[in-house]
Structures are given as structure tokens and as C-alpha cells.
Amino acid sequence: MKILLIVPGSGDAFYCGNCFRDHLYAQALRQAGHEVLIMPLYLPLTDTAFCGDTPLFFPAASYYVSQKFFGKGNLPRIFEKILDAPSVLRMASSLSGTTSAKGMEHMTLSMIQGGDRYFTKQAHKIIDWMERHERPDIIHLSSSMLIGIAKAIKSRIHIPIVCSLQDEEIWIDKLDGQYAGQAWESIKQNLNYVDRFIASSEFYRAAALHKIPEIGQIEVVYPGVDISRYASAHYPETPTIGFYYRMSHENGLDILAQSFVQLKNENAVPRLKLKIGGGHTRENNRFLHRIRNLLKPYARDVLWSTHYTLEEHSDFYRDISLICVPLRFNEAIGLYLCEAFAAGRPAVAPDTGSFSETIENAGLLYAPNNSEQLAKALKQMLTEPASYEQYAQNALDLSRQRYNHELSAQKLGDIYSQFKIL
């Protein structure tokens, strides 16, 4: 089966949950024998493990400027040519990764609603590209925030469209003023252009239905990891806590850093170390400066994995005893957990969002989400060897039984095959 996976580029500077989920889907489907084409939007995908197979569409700089300053489409051709230049896109990639939706309202609504002049021009470029090449059997959109593309495609050609759902409200609900309501209402209006929605957890399936009851049936497809790439029977000699996500306030790195300092001050876990990875962007620099100062008394026991690549993931987990990412928001699924479990590393996480579903008996949950409660949970995990070994075994079992790339590919293939290929 030929699958076109349409994904937004994020600049490849940090661990992006949706981006990595798309990478896992593509990898699993390819290993199952399907032909998968990756179509990037906004920014180019440059990581060798997950790069684009088509030209870049909806280039970020010209799309933003057209929506913000030129009436959604009257961007002069000379400006468009300058803004779409590779050098400008490289600069945009280096500055990308903002978690603030402020200022992005027009661009977000344009992509959800479809129909304005610039959007229509770019959407027809996508359709023209598909018609010049062999048409895919299935189109898979990375997010409902791209649903305007489904509307444009279905207006010209009949190809089944599947759309992923994951953490849309984290962006949409931060839009300024009335734009958030307009965005949700526009998604509702375009639901009929999508043949099937899928979510990455039961938690997020329920969350999506709460936001958009009209959406109807949602399939759950857990992300699948190639376990052979992560398998590691050798655990670090010194207890090591691992944090692997974007190094930011919303992902709770400061909570973990405070807990680590508390445990070191008390010498509660002898020889304890902390390893931090997942990348960051310029907007995180001030936050990271504070974290480094906080950890300065124990700098020798803190390992920073500052260079982010998709291929680096498996190596990171081999050097840690457990994974801990104390998020401040309710996440659809923690993909770093799926990876850690493949390596037999258990988790310590706040009892929020999807964590109880994702972790089950492969780790410890704590509440409330503060450094004191986290320190207690980390101490318990790392000072009870028999319990730790059981959690580690449970993590391996859960990885094989749920977060397995073969299972993921099979479930996606079953969903795709429900539709008549025209």
C-alpha cells in the first residue's frame, strides 16, 4: 500500500512528540512492507532518520507573512521568492520551536479552515504534485490542525484520508481571544472530509470526544517502537535518572532538577546521577541557565546530551536506570516512555494525563506534581532493588505487548484497508 504522510516540520532541534510519533508510524509501516512518502510542511525535515520525500509545501516564512500582513494571499511574488529561499528557511528552522501560539492565530485558522488565497494556492500545489506522480492509496494527516488540506484534496480527488489526533488543545487553547473557539468550530465543520480519526491513547480519544463530540468514531493506535534498536541487558553501574524531552518549563525539567538536588543533599541515593537530553531552542536558553545554576553544586553528577537527533534516542536509554519527565500538562502519550520501556527502563511520572494508562505497572506515579513528592517516588524506585527489577521486567513486557512496531503497523494497516482504494 502506498501511504502519503503529511507532517509539519518543527526545525529538528528538539524532541517533538507529534514529530516522533509520525516517525514511529512511518518506520513501522515501512518495515511491514508498505511504501511511505513523507511530505513536509512549513519547515524542511533534515534529520537523516526522518527526512522528506517530496518538495516542501506551505513554507513557513511566506505563509506567515501572507497571513499576517498581506490579506491571506496578496503576497507579492518577489517577497514570496525571497521568503522561500533555502537560507531563509534555514534561519526559520533555527528559530523554530516556540510553544506560544500568540501571533500565530491567522496561520493556524488558515490551515484548519482552508479557502483563503494563499492556502488554496499551496493546497493545489500538493494536489498537482500527487497527480503528476503515482497517487497514494491513503493520505494520513499528522494532526486535525491540518484538516483544511483534507477539504482541499476531497474537492478535487477521491483518496481516503486518515487524521491523527494528539495534543491539539495545547496549541489551540492558547490562541488569542476568540480564535480558539473559531479553530474548534472550524475543525467541526471540516470533519466530513476525513474518513477516519486515530488517537495515540484511550486518554486522548476521550479528551478529543469531549472537545468535539461530533467527531464520532476514533481508533486508538499506540505508537510502536522497534524493540531491537533499544534492547539493553546492561544497566548503568550507578543509579541514573533520565530526562528525555524538550528541555523546558512546561516539560517539568525544573521540578526534576529540584528533586535531584534534594536527593543529593540528603544522600538518599548514593552516587546518584542525572542525564538530560531531548534538545532545546533559543527561547529555552534563559530557563536552562537557571537549571544549570540550580544543578551547579552537583555538576559532576549531571550529564548533558545536548546534540539532538532521532538516531540518538536508543543510545540515551542505555545509560539510564529510569525515565522521568514531570510534565505540567496532560499529554496524549509519552513517547519517551515507549522508548524507555523497550530498553527495560521503568518510569516515575506524575499521576496526570495519560500516564496511568501508558505506564500501568511499569513504574511509579506520584501526586501532586511537585519536587518533594517526586523525590519520594524516585527514592522509593532506586532504593528497593527487588521492586525495581519487577518494574523493569514489567516495562519490557508492556513494550512487547503494546508499544511494538509490528503491532502498530498491523493496526494502521487494518484501518487503511477498511477503505476502498479508488
Tab-separated table of C-alpha atoms in Angstrom, residues 2-414:
chain	number	residue	atom	x	y	z
A	2	LYS	CA	1.236	3.496	-0.857
A	3	ILE	CA	0.777	5.949	2.014
A	4	LEU	CA	1.365	9.712	1.892
A	5	LEU	CA	2.111	11.008	5.389
A	6	ILE	CA	1.710	14.803	5.565
A	7	VAL	CA	3.605	16.227	8.539
A	8	PRO	CA	4.620	19.666	9.841
A	9	GLY	CA	8.351	20.277	10.173
A	10	SER	CA	9.490	21.648	13.527
A	11	GLY	CA	13.107	22.503	12.775
A	12	ASP	CA	14.658	19.233	14.068
A	13	ALA	CA	16.249	20.991	17.064
A	14	PHE	CA	14.377	19.206	19.839
A	15	TYR	CA	12.263	16.175	20.726
A	16	CYS	CA	8.776	16.914	19.353
A	17	GLY	CA	6.080	14.441	20.445
A	18	ASN	CA	3.952	14.607	17.288
A	19	CYS	CA	7.006	14.548	15.029
A	20	PHE	CA	8.423	11.481	16.707
A	21	ARG	CA	5.043	9.714	16.645
A	22	ASP	CA	4.944	10.297	12.870
A	23	HIS	CA	8.499	8.946	12.616
A	24	LEU	CA	7.475	5.791	14.506
A	25	TYR	CA	4.416	5.287	12.285
A	26	ALA	CA	6.468	5.702	9.100
A	27	GLN	CA	9.203	3.389	10.350
A	28	ALA	CA	6.730	0.691	11.416
A	29	LEU	CA	4.802	0.824	8.139
A	30	ARG	CA	7.944	0.645	6.032
A	31	GLN	CA	9.215	-2.363	7.965
A	32	ALA	CA	5.834	-4.004	7.342
A	33	GLY	CA	6.371	-3.612	3.588
A	34	HIS	CA	4.300	-0.511	2.845
A	35	GLU	CA	5.567	2.362	0.701
A	36	VAL	CA	5.521	5.546	2.780
A	37	LEU	CA	6.156	9.022	1.386
A	38	ILE	CA	6.828	11.819	3.873
A	39	MET	CA	5.514	15.233	2.772
A	40	PRO	CA	6.860	18.081	4.957
A	41	LEU	CA	5.032	21.349	5.596
A	42	TYR	CA	6.350	24.674	6.932
A	43	LEU	CA	9.999	23.692	7.530
A	44	PRO	CA	12.198	21.054	5.871
A	45	LEU	CA	12.867	17.744	7.637
A	46	THR	CA	16.648	17.380	7.695
A	47	ASP	CA	17.283	14.530	10.130
A	48	THR	CA	18.588	11.554	8.165
A	49	ALA	CA	16.270	9.249	10.134
A	50	PHE	CA	13.137	11.181	9.139
A	51	CYS	CA	13.513	13.338	6.040
A	52	GLY	CA	11.063	14.478	3.411
A	53	ASP	CA	10.366	12.524	0.225
A	54	THR	CA	8.592	15.393	-1.552
A	55	PRO	CA	9.114	19.136	-2.026
A	56	LEU	CA	8.306	21.399	0.923
A	57	PHE	CA	4.779	22.828	0.886
A	58	PHE	CA	3.328	25.776	2.816
A	59	PRO	CA	6.833	27.164	3.527
A	60	ALA	CA	6.728	28.790	6.938
A	61	ALA	CA	8.111	32.281	6.262
A	62	SER	CA	5.958	33.202	3.259
A	63	TYR	CA	2.865	31.537	4.768
A	64	TYR	CA	3.203	33.525	7.990
A	65	VAL	CA	3.833	36.836	6.233
A	66	SER	CA	0.959	36.330	3.778
A	67	GLN	CA	-1.480	35.631	6.612
A	68	LYS	CA	-0.242	38.333	8.953
A	69	PHE	CA	0.365	41.240	6.610
A	70	PHE	CA	-0.972	40.618	3.094
A	71	GLY	CA	-4.646	39.764	3.393
A	72	LYS	CA	-4.189	35.979	3.322
A	73	GLY	CA	-2.823	35.740	-0.143
A	74	ASN	CA	-1.762	39.008	-1.785
A	75	LEU	CA	1.915	38.378	-1.094
A	76	PRO	CA	3.944	39.869	-3.971
A	77	ARG	CA	5.827	37.247	-5.942
A	78	ILE	CA	9.209	38.860	-5.231
A	79	PHE	CA	8.577	38.636	-1.472
A	80	GLU	CA	7.454	35.027	-1.780
A	81	LYS	CA	10.618	34.128	-3.690
A	82	ILE	CA	12.834	35.768	-1.073
A	83	LEU	CA	10.997	34.238	1.900
A	84	ASP	CA	11.009	30.740	0.379
A	85	ALA	CA	14.759	30.788	-0.230
A	86	PRO	CA	16.670	27.919	1.456
A	87	SER	CA	18.726	30.373	3.543
A	88	VAL	CA	15.573	31.972	4.984
A	89	LEU	CA	14.059	28.555	5.729
A	90	ARG	CA	17.272	27.506	7.473
A	91	MET	CA	17.071	30.634	9.604
A	92	ALA	CA	13.409	29.934	10.381
A	93	SER	CA	14.334	26.377	11.377
A	94	SER	CA	16.981	27.641	13.797
A	95	LEU	CA	14.424	29.963	15.403
A	96	SER	CA	11.551	27.460	15.370
A	97	GLY	CA	10.012	25.570	18.223
A	98	THR	CA	8.034	28.218	20.034
A	99	THR	CA	5.370	26.845	22.348
A	100	SER	CA	3.470	30.121	22.217
A	101	ALA	CA	0.534	30.324	19.836
A	102	LYS	CA	0.360	34.101	20.242
A	103	GLY	CA	0.791	35.782	16.873
A	104	MET	CA	0.076	32.544	15.002
A	105	GLU	CA	-3.711	32.852	15.051
A	106	HIS	CA	-4.220	33.705	11.373
A	107	MET	CA	-1.892	30.984	10.144
A	108	THR	CA	-3.489	28.366	12.421
A	109	LEU	CA	-7.011	29.237	11.300
A	110	SER	CA	-5.975	29.287	7.657
A	111	MET	CA	-4.671	25.729	7.850
A	112	ILE	CA	-7.766	24.486	9.699
A	113	GLN	CA	-10.367	26.337	7.630
A	114	GLY	CA	-8.778	26.264	4.174
A	115	GLY	CA	-10.076	28.509	1.423
A	116	ASP	CA	-8.038	31.716	1.548
A	117	ARG	CA	-5.957	32.577	-1.479
A	118	TYR	CA	-2.531	31.611	-0.176
A	119	PHE	CA	-3.839	28.382	1.349
A	120	THR	CA	-5.651	27.408	-1.857
A	121	LYS	CA	-2.534	28.083	-3.925
A	122	GLN	CA	-0.394	25.828	-1.731
A	123	ALA	CA	-3.052	23.106	-1.377
A	124	HIS	CA	-3.408	22.892	-5.163
A	125	LYS	CA	0.367	22.573	-5.428
A	126	ILE	CA	0.090	19.469	-3.231
A	127	ILE	CA	-2.704	18.027	-5.370
A	128	ASP	CA	-0.861	18.841	-8.608
A	129	TRP	CA	2.236	17.094	-7.234
A	130	MET	CA	0.181	13.980	-6.410
A	131	GLU	CA	-1.417	13.942	-9.865
A	132	ARG	CA	1.974	14.226	-11.587
A	133	HIS	CA	3.226	11.284	-9.550
A	134	GLU	CA	1.565	7.989	-8.676
A	135	ARG	CA	-1.402	8.726	-6.435
A	136	PRO	CA	-1.208	7.354	-2.906
A	137	ASP	CA	-3.724	4.784	-1.724
A	138	ILE	CA	-4.116	6.590	1.608
A	139	ILE	CA	-3.319	10.092	2.852
A	140	HIS	CA	-2.504	10.358	6.543
A	141	LEU	CA	-2.562	13.832	8.119
A	142	SER	CA	-0.419	14.357	11.195
A	143	SER	CA	-2.988	16.492	13.048
A	144	SER	CA	-6.515	17.882	12.867
A	145	MET	CA	-4.852	21.294	12.666
A	146	LEU	CA	-4.106	20.347	9.031
A	147	ILE	CA	-7.724	19.441	8.295
A	148	GLY	CA	-8.133	22.220	5.731
A	149	ILE	CA	-5.869	20.147	3.465
A	150	ALA	CA	-8.383	17.290	3.630
A	151	LYS	CA	-11.091	19.689	2.477
A	152	ALA	CA	-8.999	20.890	-0.458
A	153	ILE	CA	-7.995	17.383	-1.555
A	154	LYS	CA	-11.521	15.974	-1.400
A	155	SER	CA	-12.737	18.862	-3.582
A	156	ARG	CA	-10.617	17.551	-6.484
A	157	ILE	CA	-9.707	13.899	-6.000
A	158	HIS	CA	-11.152	10.982	-4.057
A	159	ILE	CA	-8.487	9.437	-1.839
A	160	PRO	CA	-9.225	8.081	1.671
A	161	ILE	CA	-7.858	10.408	4.355
A	162	VAL	CA	-6.903	9.376	7.891
A	163	CYS	CA	-6.080	12.021	10.502
A	164	SER	CA	-4.138	11.674	13.756
A	165	LEU	CA	-5.237	13.406	16.948
A	166	GLN	CA	-2.659	14.302	19.587
A	167	ASP	CA	-2.407	17.297	21.927
A	168	GLU	CA	-4.165	19.809	19.631
A	169	GLU	CA	-5.638	21.682	22.600
A	170	ILE	CA	-2.158	22.517	23.898
A	171	TRP	CA	-1.784	24.838	20.902
A	172	ILE	CA	-5.366	25.791	20.052
A	173	ASP	CA	-6.447	26.767	23.569
A	174	LYS	CA	-3.523	29.210	23.745
A	175	LEU	CA	-4.701	31.153	20.709
A	176	ASP	CA	-5.549	34.747	21.487
A	177	GLY	CA	-9.114	35.925	22.114
A	178	GLN	CA	-11.902	34.382	20.057
A	179	TYR	CA	-9.527	32.442	17.784
A	180	ALA	CA	-9.541	29.279	19.891
A	181	GLY	CA	-13.316	28.940	19.598
A	182	GLN	CA	-13.127	29.630	15.860
A	183	ALA	CA	-10.471	26.946	15.470
A	184	TRP	CA	-12.512	24.249	17.234
A	185	GLU	CA	-15.646	25.218	15.327
A	186	SER	CA	-13.763	25.076	12.022
A	187	ILE	CA	-12.445	21.602	12.803
A	188	LYS	CA	-16.052	20.520	13.436
A	189	GLN	CA	-17.141	21.965	10.092
A	190	ASN	CA	-14.455	20.000	8.222
A	191	LEU	CA	-14.875	16.633	9.960
A	192	ASN	CA	-16.661	15.102	6.985
A	193	TYR	CA	-13.580	15.448	4.802
A	194	VAL	CA	-11.725	12.888	6.952
A	195	ASP	CA	-12.563	9.196	6.660
A	196	ARG	CA	-11.116	8.084	9.986
A	197	PHE	CA	-9.543	9.709	13.042
A	198	ILE	CA	-6.985	7.941	15.209
A	199	ALA	CA	-5.645	8.789	18.667
A	200	SER	CA	-2.463	7.610	20.372
A	201	SER	CA	-4.166	6.609	23.660
A	202	GLU	CA	-7.545	5.917	25.189
A	203	PHE	CA	-6.988	9.004	27.329
A	204	TYR	CA	-6.728	11.244	24.295
A	205	ARG	CA	-9.579	9.539	22.483
A	206	ALA	CA	-11.802	10.570	25.421
A	207	ALA	CA	-10.264	14.059	25.501
A	208	ALA	CA	-10.915	14.561	21.780
A	209	LEU	CA	-14.510	13.380	22.090
A	210	HIS	CA	-15.004	15.796	24.979
A	211	LYS	CA	-13.747	18.681	22.830
A	212	ILE	CA	-15.504	17.571	19.631
A	213	PRO	CA	-18.390	15.164	20.381
A	214	GLU	CA	-19.402	15.293	16.700
A	215	ILE	CA	-16.208	13.538	15.663
A	216	GLY	CA	-17.720	10.110	16.241
A	217	GLN	CA	-15.566	7.013	15.939
A	218	ILE	CA	-11.903	7.326	16.893
A	219	GLU	CA	-9.493	4.392	16.643
A	220	VAL	CA	-6.656	4.071	19.157
A	221	VAL	CA	-3.243	3.171	17.746
A	222	TYR	CA	-0.437	3.082	20.286
A	223	PRO	CA	2.962	4.118	18.885
A	224	GLY	CA	5.192	1.142	18.169
A	225	VAL	CA	8.929	1.031	18.820
A	226	ASP	CA	11.434	-1.245	17.084
A	227	ILE	CA	12.445	-3.032	20.281
A	228	SER	CA	15.625	-4.492	18.772
A	229	ARG	CA	17.100	-0.987	18.470
A	230	TYR	CA	16.644	-0.263	22.172
A	231	ALA	CA	17.194	-3.649	23.836
A	232	SER	CA	19.873	-3.437	26.508
A	233	ALA	CA	20.510	-6.008	29.222
A	234	HIS	CA	23.247	-3.865	30.763
A	235	TYR	CA	22.101	-1.260	33.259
A	236	PRO	CA	24.381	1.570	34.456
A	237	GLU	CA	26.507	0.739	37.496
A	238	THR	CA	25.496	3.999	39.157
A	239	PRO	CA	21.782	4.874	39.563
A	240	THR	CA	20.950	7.391	36.846
A	241	ILE	CA	17.711	9.322	36.330
A	242	GLY	CA	16.957	10.162	32.706
A	243	PHE	CA	15.033	13.137	31.315
A	244	TYR	CA	14.418	12.993	27.569
A	245	TYR	CA	12.153	15.634	26.083
A	246	ARG	CA	12.433	19.254	25.121
A	247	MET	CA	14.329	20.987	27.944
A	248	SER	CA	11.622	23.404	29.040
A	249	HIS	CA	9.487	24.645	31.905
A	250	GLU	CA	6.280	23.049	30.612
A	251	ASN	CA	8.031	19.675	30.491
A	252	GLY	CA	8.994	19.986	34.157
A	253	LEU	CA	12.786	19.880	33.961
A	254	ASP	CA	12.974	22.316	36.874
A	255	ILE	CA	10.804	20.030	39.039
A	256	LEU	CA	13.155	17.126	38.346
A	257	ALA	CA	16.250	19.255	38.937
A	258	GLN	CA	14.928	20.353	42.346
A	259	SER	CA	14.174	16.737	43.277
A	260	PHE	CA	17.653	15.665	42.193
A	261	VAL	CA	19.285	18.357	44.335
A	262	GLN	CA	17.131	17.322	47.306
A	263	LEU	CA	18.160	13.673	46.946
A	264	LYS	CA	21.826	14.642	46.621
A	265	ASN	CA	21.662	16.916	49.654
A	266	GLU	CA	20.186	14.077	51.705
A	267	ASN	CA	22.475	11.471	50.106
A	268	ALA	CA	19.271	9.439	49.849
A	269	VAL	CA	20.534	7.511	46.811
A	270	PRO	CA	24.333	7.090	46.917
A	271	ARG	CA	26.255	8.004	43.715
A	272	LEU	CA	23.057	9.251	42.064
A	273	LYS	CA	23.408	10.830	38.608
A	274	LEU	CA	21.097	12.747	36.270
A	275	LYS	CA	21.210	12.577	32.476
A	276	ILE	CA	19.358	15.245	30.455
A	277	GLY	CA	18.614	15.082	26.726
A	278	GLY	CA	15.999	15.972	24.139
A	279	GLY	CA	17.232	19.273	22.748
A	280	HIS	CA	16.008	22.859	23.044
A	281	THR	CA	15.673	26.104	21.113
A	282	ARG	CA	16.761	29.673	21.798
A	283	GLU	CA	13.628	30.515	23.730
A	284	ASN	CA	14.684	27.903	26.337
A	285	ASN	CA	18.139	29.395	26.940
A	286	ARG	CA	17.204	31.579	29.917
A	287	PHE	CA	15.346	28.693	31.560
A	288	LEU	CA	18.310	26.362	31.016
A	289	HIS	CA	20.672	28.913	32.532
A	290	ARG	CA	18.612	28.775	35.740
A	291	ILE	CA	18.617	24.964	35.684
A	292	ARG	CA	22.380	24.810	35.284
A	293	ASN	CA	22.804	27.178	38.228
A	294	LEU	CA	20.447	25.051	40.321
A	295	LEU	CA	22.433	21.910	39.491
A	296	LYS	CA	25.834	23.574	39.817
A	297	PRO	CA	26.683	22.070	43.254
A	298	TYR	CA	26.438	18.620	41.678
A	299	ALA	CA	27.575	19.464	38.159
A	300	ARG	CA	29.904	16.439	38.043
A	301	ASP	CA	26.905	14.163	38.505
A	302	VAL	CA	24.828	15.744	35.730
A	303	LEU	CA	25.284	14.505	32.166
A	304	TRP	CA	24.001	16.736	29.365
A	305	SER	CA	23.194	15.201	25.989
A	306	THR	CA	22.947	18.480	24.125
A	307	HIS	CA	23.000	17.326	20.492
A	308	TYR	CA	19.549	16.109	19.466
A	309	THR	CA	18.971	13.613	16.660
A	310	LEU	CA	16.364	10.908	16.145
A	311	GLU	CA	19.106	8.288	15.955
A	312	GLU	CA	20.398	9.319	19.384
A	313	HIS	CA	17.310	8.039	21.198
A	314	SER	CA	18.290	4.415	21.635
A	315	ASP	CA	21.751	5.292	22.947
A	316	PHE	CA	20.306	7.641	25.562
A	317	TYR	CA	18.197	4.999	27.304
A	318	ARG	CA	21.075	2.554	27.675
A	319	ASP	CA	22.782	4.980	30.065
A	320	ILE	CA	19.874	5.493	32.487
A	321	SER	CA	18.158	3.489	35.227
A	322	LEU	CA	14.725	5.057	34.801
A	323	ILE	CA	12.901	7.743	32.828
A	324	CYS	CA	11.287	10.766	34.454
A	325	VAL	CA	9.594	13.664	32.649
A	326	PRO	CA	7.332	15.537	35.134
A	327	LEU	CA	5.112	17.358	32.627
A	328	ARG	CA	2.948	20.292	33.672
A	329	PHE	CA	0.228	19.451	31.126
A	330	ASN	CA	-1.923	16.456	30.243
A	331	GLU	CA	-0.152	14.693	27.392
A	332	ALA	CA	-1.817	12.292	24.950
A	333	ILE	CA	1.016	9.792	25.354
A	334	GLY	CA	4.629	9.946	26.486
A	335	LEU	CA	6.618	8.569	23.570
A	336	TYR	CA	9.828	8.667	25.621
A	337	LEU	CA	8.104	6.135	27.908
A	338	CYS	CA	7.524	3.760	24.980
A	339	GLU	CA	11.224	4.004	24.127
A	340	ALA	CA	12.401	3.598	27.700
A	341	PHE	CA	10.234	0.504	28.158
A	342	ALA	CA	11.803	-1.067	25.061
A	343	ALA	CA	15.144	-0.746	26.862
A	344	GLY	CA	13.664	-2.191	30.063
A	345	ARG	CA	13.794	1.128	31.906
A	346	PRO	CA	10.819	1.848	34.209
A	347	ALA	CA	9.243	5.257	34.757
A	348	VAL	CA	8.456	7.699	37.546
A	349	ALA	CA	5.766	10.181	36.486
A	350	PRO	CA	3.044	12.457	37.875
A	351	ASP	CA	-0.415	10.930	38.069
A	352	THR	CA	-1.812	13.178	35.327
A	353	GLY	CA	-2.977	12.903	31.731
A	354	SER	CA	-2.321	9.569	30.061
A	355	PHE	CA	0.471	8.461	32.408
A	356	SER	CA	-1.562	5.907	34.354
A	357	GLU	CA	-2.691	4.292	31.081
A	358	THR	CA	0.726	4.436	29.439
A	359	ILE	CA	2.763	3.183	32.404
A	360	GLU	CA	0.392	0.736	34.125
A	361	ASN	CA	2.686	-1.406	36.329
A	362	ALA	CA	5.947	-0.370	34.641
A	363	GLY	CA	6.715	2.393	37.112
A	364	LEU	CA	5.528	4.662	39.893
A	365	LEU	CA	3.025	7.520	39.796
A	366	TYR	CA	3.043	10.352	42.315
A	367	ALA	CA	0.799	13.293	43.219
A	368	PRO	CA	0.778	16.213	43.448
A	369	ASN	CA	3.345	17.097	40.813
A	370	ASN	CA	5.953	18.856	42.938
A	371	SER	CA	9.620	18.241	43.671
A	372	GLU	CA	9.008	16.850	47.180
A	373	GLN	CA	6.619	14.113	46.033
A	374	LEU	CA	8.816	13.340	43.044
A	375	ALA	CA	11.887	12.962	45.278
A	376	LYS	CA	9.998	10.443	47.435
A	377	ALA	CA	8.980	8.393	44.399
A	378	LEU	CA	12.499	8.442	42.930
A	379	LYS	CA	13.982	7.366	46.255
A	380	GLN	CA	11.493	4.501	46.509
A	381	MET	CA	12.238	3.308	42.980
A	382	LEU	CA	16.016	3.457	43.357
A	383	THR	CA	16.440	2.047	46.888
A	384	GLU	CA	14.293	-1.076	46.609
A	385	PRO	CA	16.197	-3.446	44.273
A	386	ALA	CA	13.586	-6.225	44.131
A	387	SER	CA	10.790	-3.790	43.281
A	388	TYR	CA	12.983	-2.057	40.700
A	389	GLU	CA	13.711	-5.342	38.934
A	390	GLN	CA	9.995	-6.119	38.773
A	391	TYR	CA	9.206	-2.665	37.350
A	392	ALA	CA	11.945	-3.148	34.748
A	393	GLN	CA	10.537	-6.533	33.729
A	394	ASN	CA	7.039	-5.060	33.544
A	395	ALA	CA	8.399	-2.338	31.255
A	396	LEU	CA	9.827	-4.939	28.873
A	397	ASP	CA	6.576	-6.908	28.898
A	398	LEU	CA	4.489	-3.804	28.205
A	399	SER	CA	6.803	-2.835	25.355
A	400	ARG	CA	6.339	-6.196	23.655
A	401	GLN	CA	2.603	-6.393	24.268
A	402	ARG	CA	1.567	-2.815	23.415
A	403	TYR	CA	4.317	-0.471	22.146
A	404	ASN	CA	5.628	-2.840	19.497
A	405	HIS	CA	6.239	-1.556	15.961
A	406	GLU	CA	4.774	-4.707	14.427
A	407	LEU	CA	1.514	-4.243	16.336
A	408	SER	CA	1.381	-0.564	15.377
A	409	ALA	CA	1.879	-1.309	11.683
A	410	GLN	CA	-0.748	-4.040	11.777
A	411	LYS	CA	-3.333	-1.763	13.401
A	412	LEU	CA	-2.650	1.075	10.960
A	413	GLY	CA	-2.781	-1.316	8.029
A	414	ASP	CA	-6.116	-2.694	9.233
